[in-house]
Amino acid sequence: MYLEGVPLIRTLTPDDAYAYGNTRLEALERDPQAYGSSAEEHRQLTVAHLQARIADVPGGNFTVGAFQGDALRGMATFIRHTARNTRHSGTVVGVYVGAELRGQGVGRHLLTLLLDRLRTYDDLERVTLSVTTTQTAARALYRTLGFVPYGLEPGALKVNGVLFDEEHLVLALR
């Protein structure tokens, strides 16, 4: 159900691959210093690759999205670690909210829905994420959600010859 002007937040399905691809490209073009992948690399991906990337795997990977009407305007992905010794953890990646929705709580709602689902995974104990230190609003949001920093990686990303530091954060789920 849509409320007028309020984004609908839900888990993406393979049918959302085209919208996901376009919104991900927007994110990479608008904030290249916030992502490890480049827009050029993203343009090479097929729809099948995007469908696999956003596939909802029970107890594992999934992507949540914020829709304004039919347009995907925000997203966040969880990737579950699969090796036996790291399966108790996973990583949040690809967080993005379109410029027109920033500052309206959409990022908080996306991540709250994502984290609520993670808390239903009995064997998942912790979730990590990394954020470029220039992304001050995102860093503040993550802290209010309970993430705590555990390290700083100088020069983690290099975009157009400029180095950007990344802060690594963790949230204990149990």
XYZ file of C-alpha atoms in Angstrom:
174
model
C 0.000 0.000 0.000
C 1.304 3.421 -0.927
C 0.780 6.510 1.168
C 0.814 9.701 -0.868
C 4.381 10.989 -1.090
C 5.805 8.298 1.218
C 8.157 5.773 -0.393
C 7.192 2.107 -0.287
C 10.066 0.044 1.107
C 10.251 -3.637 0.211
C 12.608 -6.440 -0.709
C 13.600 -6.392 -4.379
C 12.904 -9.294 -6.729
C 14.546 -10.244 -10.031
C 11.725 -8.319 -11.749
C 13.280 -5.158 -10.282
C 16.632 -5.724 -12.036
C 16.162 -2.957 -14.606
C 15.166 -0.378 -11.966
C 17.993 -1.569 -9.713
C 20.503 -1.250 -12.544
C 19.429 2.307 -13.338
C 19.424 3.436 -9.707
C 22.766 1.771 -9.023
C 24.235 3.573 -12.056
C 22.851 6.857 -10.722
C 24.518 6.187 -7.366
C 27.866 5.379 -8.971
C 27.737 8.504 -11.144
C 26.520 10.855 -8.406
C 28.777 9.637 -5.566
C 31.673 7.706 -7.146
C 33.800 8.121 -4.015
C 31.237 6.159 -1.980
C 31.500 2.856 -3.873
C 34.180 0.348 -4.763
C 32.679 -0.229 -8.223
C 32.704 2.355 -10.979
C 29.916 3.444 -13.314
C 31.996 2.138 -16.231
C 32.172 -1.332 -14.665
C 28.457 -1.270 -13.876
C 27.524 -0.479 -17.476
C 29.101 -3.802 -18.509
C 26.719 -5.888 -16.375
C 23.899 -7.844 -17.977
C 20.319 -7.939 -16.735
C 20.911 -11.573 -15.730
C 23.849 -10.488 -13.578
C 21.712 -7.792 -11.924
C 18.914 -10.307 -11.310
C 21.357 -12.639 -9.596
C 22.784 -9.771 -7.548
C 19.403 -8.812 -6.101
C 18.022 -12.342 -5.745
C 16.393 -12.903 -2.358
C 18.161 -15.889 -0.795
C 16.404 -17.195 2.355
C 18.787 -16.772 5.275
C 21.255 -15.016 2.983
C 21.606 -12.180 0.503
C 18.862 -9.688 -0.312
C 18.322 -6.076 -1.349
C 15.714 -3.675 -0.007
C 14.480 -0.746 -2.049
C 12.523 2.466 -1.568
C 10.012 3.159 -4.335
C 8.501 6.555 -5.112
C 5.625 5.451 -7.310
C 7.235 2.989 -9.732
C 10.706 4.543 -9.448
C 13.356 2.895 -7.278
C 14.860 5.825 -5.343
C 16.832 4.107 -2.591
C 18.410 0.751 -1.820
C 20.656 -1.277 0.457
C 22.032 -4.800 -0.017
C 23.019 -7.451 2.509
C 25.611 -10.049 1.527
C 25.884 -13.080 3.791
C 29.330 -14.574 4.235
C 29.167 -18.216 3.191
C 32.361 -19.844 4.456
C 31.884 -22.025 7.532
C 34.042 -19.846 9.782
C 32.484 -16.532 8.686
C 28.840 -17.515 8.144
C 27.925 -15.848 11.437
C 28.459 -12.467 9.750
C 27.650 -10.475 6.655
C 28.082 -7.066 5.098
C 25.772 -4.218 4.090
C 26.774 -2.694 0.750
C 25.449 -0.371 -1.911
C 23.431 1.924 0.334
C 21.961 4.806 -1.684
C 19.100 7.293 -1.420
C 18.230 9.614 -4.305
C 18.961 13.290 -3.745
C 15.274 14.274 -3.652
C 14.617 11.930 -0.699
C 17.712 12.597 1.392
C 17.125 13.996 4.851
C 13.607 12.524 5.013
C 14.377 9.328 6.912
C 14.349 7.036 3.876
C 17.850 5.702 4.557
C 16.891 4.972 8.162
C 13.749 3.121 7.046
C 15.679 1.082 4.462
C 18.303 0.036 6.974
C 15.776 -0.592 9.749
C 13.856 -2.994 7.494
C 17.122 -4.675 6.494
C 18.348 -4.992 10.095
C 14.963 -6.241 11.324
C 15.177 -9.079 8.824
C 18.764 -9.865 9.828
C 17.681 -10.196 13.451
C 15.433 -13.102 12.395
C 18.483 -15.103 11.245
C 19.246 -17.182 14.341
C 22.821 -17.909 13.312
C 23.762 -14.366 12.241
C 25.677 -12.573 14.989
C 27.154 -9.479 13.391
C 26.938 -7.242 10.358
C 29.591 -4.903 9.022
C 29.691 -2.016 6.604
C 32.214 0.478 5.319
C 31.660 4.140 4.556
C 33.852 6.770 2.972
C 34.784 9.321 5.625
C 33.478 12.157 3.417
C 29.935 10.740 3.711
C 29.122 12.515 6.978
C 25.337 12.033 6.916
C 25.683 8.294 6.263
C 28.275 7.930 9.016
C 25.966 9.657 11.490
C 23.015 7.475 10.449
C 24.974 4.256 10.914
C 25.982 5.282 14.421
C 22.389 6.053 15.414
C 21.459 2.539 14.257
C 24.027 1.072 16.650
C 27.008 0.499 14.363
C 30.361 1.148 16.040
C 33.644 1.890 14.276
C 36.397 -0.700 14.442
C 38.906 0.661 11.983
C 39.939 3.279 9.475
C 41.449 2.300 6.143
C 43.468 5.169 4.667
C 43.253 5.423 0.886
C 40.766 2.553 0.582
C 39.290 3.953 -2.626
C 40.979 5.818 -5.454
C 38.610 7.737 -7.705
C 39.999 9.836 -10.553
C 43.389 9.889 -8.871
C 42.047 11.031 -5.473
C 42.355 8.760 -2.426
C 39.443 8.375 -0.011
C 39.561 6.847 3.467
C 36.955 4.327 4.597
C 35.663 3.779 8.096
C 34.709 0.194 8.962
C 31.783 -0.346 11.347
C 30.164 -3.355 12.990
C 26.797 -4.011 14.614
C 26.353 -6.910 17.031
C 22.972 -8.558 16.469
C 23.127 -10.840 19.527
